[in-house]
XYZ file of C-alpha atoms in Angstrom:
224
model
C -0.159 -0.351 -0.012
C 1.691 2.903 -1.014
C 1.769 6.294 1.845
C -0.077 9.282 0.757
C 1.350 13.095 1.626
C 0.705 14.118 4.942
C -1.242 17.911 5.002
C 1.850 19.503 6.557
C 3.825 18.867 3.359
C 1.161 19.553 0.696
C 0.886 22.982 2.387
C 4.506 23.712 1.749
C 4.532 22.958 -1.674
C 1.748 24.816 -2.433
C 2.930 27.602 -0.710
C 5.965 27.280 -2.748
C 4.225 26.607 -5.955
C 2.489 29.629 -5.241
C 5.954 31.959 -5.073
C 6.959 30.313 -7.869
C 3.968 31.161 -9.852
C 4.583 34.934 -8.733
C 8.268 35.137 -9.785
C 7.981 33.571 -12.900
C 5.577 36.389 -14.150
C 8.825 38.059 -14.854
C 11.171 35.298 -15.011
C 9.326 32.886 -17.194
C 6.495 33.326 -20.385
C 3.602 33.850 -19.889
C 2.592 30.195 -20.602
C 4.972 29.384 -18.012
C 3.519 31.240 -15.344
C 0.012 30.221 -16.444
C 0.758 26.398 -15.956
C 2.462 27.449 -12.301
C -0.807 28.924 -11.062
C -3.059 25.875 -12.554
C -1.012 23.172 -11.087
C -0.882 25.337 -7.631
C -4.784 25.949 -8.103
C -4.904 22.043 -8.272
C -3.384 21.179 -5.531
C -5.703 23.759 -3.224
C -8.764 21.995 -3.962
C -8.061 18.353 -3.389
C -10.060 16.596 -2.083
C -8.621 15.996 1.585
C -9.998 12.487 2.418
C -8.587 11.650 -0.715
C -4.980 13.228 -0.563
C -2.358 13.063 -3.414
C -0.686 9.959 -3.494
C 3.580 9.373 -3.630
C 3.447 8.582 -7.748
C 0.653 11.753 -8.557
C 2.930 14.597 -6.424
C 6.622 12.666 -8.363
C 4.800 13.502 -11.600
C 3.617 16.963 -11.016
C 7.607 17.694 -9.549
C 8.194 16.216 -12.762
C 6.237 19.152 -14.531
C 8.079 21.449 -12.246
C 11.180 20.316 -13.068
C 10.399 20.160 -16.927
C 9.416 23.720 -16.429
C 12.468 25.345 -14.915
C 14.191 23.097 -17.083
C 12.618 24.945 -20.162
C 12.922 28.391 -18.724
C 16.947 27.250 -17.943
C 17.498 26.845 -21.295
C 15.843 29.732 -22.920
C 18.327 31.774 -20.602
C 21.101 29.678 -22.190
C 20.223 29.869 -25.276
C 19.913 33.490 -25.264
C 22.943 33.934 -23.477
C 24.426 32.010 -26.479
C 22.734 34.223 -28.528
C 24.228 37.684 -27.108
C 28.366 35.762 -27.561
C 28.072 34.728 -31.017
C 26.666 38.295 -32.032
C 29.315 39.936 -29.647
C 31.382 37.735 -32.089
C 30.521 38.563 -35.344
C 30.641 42.079 -34.754
C 33.933 41.726 -33.336
C 34.661 39.568 -36.608
C 33.204 42.378 -38.668
C 35.583 45.296 -36.955
C 38.219 43.549 -37.972
C 37.520 44.330 -41.863
C 36.838 47.567 -41.230
C 39.705 49.451 -44.225
C 39.867 45.971 -46.074
C 39.704 45.306 -49.564
C 36.689 42.596 -49.956
C 34.647 41.059 -52.598
C 31.004 41.240 -52.747
C 28.360 40.702 -55.391
C 28.099 43.652 -57.621
C 29.174 44.901 -61.380
C 31.372 47.545 -60.428
C 34.719 47.950 -61.382
C 37.032 50.767 -61.005
C 40.057 51.099 -63.246
C 43.108 53.586 -61.259
C 46.523 53.579 -62.818
C 45.464 51.708 -65.257
C 44.489 48.506 -62.809
C 41.189 46.961 -62.337
C 40.158 43.685 -60.536
C 36.966 42.391 -59.938
C 36.128 38.820 -59.292
C 33.649 36.444 -60.499
C 31.855 32.873 -57.943
C 31.095 29.804 -60.049
C 28.011 27.244 -59.123
C 30.005 24.724 -60.484
C 33.827 24.498 -62.602
C 33.362 26.064 -66.331
C 35.015 25.965 -69.440
C 34.715 28.720 -70.513
C 34.229 32.332 -68.645
C 33.958 35.639 -70.234
C 33.988 39.443 -68.307
C 32.102 42.309 -70.639
C 33.581 45.100 -69.850
C 31.352 48.337 -70.426
C 31.904 52.297 -70.046
C 29.252 54.848 -68.038
C 27.600 54.498 -70.808
C 27.036 50.870 -71.585
C 29.416 50.750 -74.232
C 31.584 47.782 -74.320
C 35.416 48.171 -73.890
C 36.637 44.840 -73.446
C 35.830 41.548 -73.506
C 38.182 39.168 -71.060
C 38.433 35.419 -71.938
C 39.187 33.849 -68.405
C 38.930 30.249 -70.053
C 38.049 27.540 -67.767
C 37.891 28.498 -63.877
C 37.000 25.814 -60.719
C 34.077 26.368 -58.564
C 33.682 28.414 -56.321
C 35.381 32.376 -56.346
C 38.424 33.799 -58.040
C 39.197 36.935 -59.315
C 40.850 38.615 -62.560
C 42.410 41.469 -63.089
C 42.514 44.612 -65.767
C 45.278 46.121 -67.258
C 42.947 49.228 -68.599
C 43.349 47.841 -72.414
C 40.461 48.085 -74.599
C 39.410 45.758 -77.447
C 40.405 48.031 -80.129
C 44.062 48.146 -78.222
C 44.069 52.046 -76.877
C 44.456 52.691 -73.109
C 40.898 53.174 -71.372
C 40.542 56.129 -69.185
C 40.344 55.606 -65.212
C 37.017 55.621 -63.623
C 34.284 53.958 -62.867
C 33.316 50.773 -65.004
C 30.317 47.930 -64.627
C 31.622 44.086 -65.728
C 28.992 41.172 -66.739
C 29.893 37.918 -66.897
C 28.788 34.519 -68.773
C 30.272 30.913 -67.996
C 29.532 27.394 -69.528
C 30.569 23.622 -69.398
C 30.200 21.791 -72.416
C 26.840 23.022 -73.732
C 25.791 23.872 -70.489
C 25.160 27.735 -69.347
C 25.949 28.111 -65.960
C 25.061 31.173 -63.867
C 27.838 32.847 -62.744
C 27.913 35.718 -59.913
C 29.908 39.336 -60.833
C 31.597 40.250 -57.798
C 32.938 43.718 -56.951
C 36.392 44.948 -55.141
C 35.553 47.602 -52.643
C 36.213 48.418 -49.103
C 34.464 48.346 -45.887
C 34.230 51.828 -44.401
C 32.253 50.908 -41.164
C 30.206 49.026 -39.176
C 26.473 49.103 -38.020
C 24.621 47.346 -35.744
C 21.335 45.990 -36.881
C 17.894 46.166 -35.034
C 17.903 42.239 -34.605
C 21.222 42.651 -32.691
C 23.418 41.409 -36.070
C 25.498 43.203 -37.660
C 26.379 45.297 -41.466
C 29.030 46.586 -43.318
C 28.856 49.325 -45.232
C 31.229 49.115 -48.445
C 30.545 52.474 -49.864
C 27.787 53.883 -51.990
C 25.165 53.466 -49.608
C 25.760 49.833 -49.476
C 25.082 47.239 -46.820
C 26.289 43.510 -46.824
C 26.187 40.714 -43.962
C 29.755 38.904 -42.889
C 27.684 36.331 -45.062
C 27.837 38.123 -48.531
C 31.832 38.447 -47.968
C 33.057 36.171 -50.872
C 36.914 37.229 -50.966
C 39.106 39.085 -48.233
C 42.136 40.593 -50.130
């Protein structure tokens, strides 16, 4: 025959639950607070001639432990998220002043030197970069040959298709690639410099890479 919990123990337990339910309003979610309140009422209104036995009490304690476990897990996850965001901010701050490759079509020619990049979803037999001036007119077509999958860069010495030298300034690029008869979908990359780091409303970070463009850390394809 199982023993039952005496009235003093039950009374103490109920008092403890009431205190926890009151505290939970500020330390746990509304759902957890309501759960504790309902459990307290259940114990307060049990039949005094047929009090809860040990098995029932153990079950209720297990439920309380589950609630506590969820609360602690949420606290731990929140702490890990905050640490992750802080680490991301530190990593981003280290990039200020660094040249990086991000998705974009701009190319700057300075001192007859211009640099850009491409990102390929798979290896290509043929990669072509077309460079145009501010008026949209083709200035140079670069045949880069075969390239492996992933990110790679290229350089332009300012020589035009006619053999003359292009003036320094702003240009744009477009990229095509293929493997055999299959056309690929490459992404054109532009070389730019990280100017500053901004904290977002969600706690993340954004990098200012000029021209009002903001990118995330995952948008950085290459650091030069």
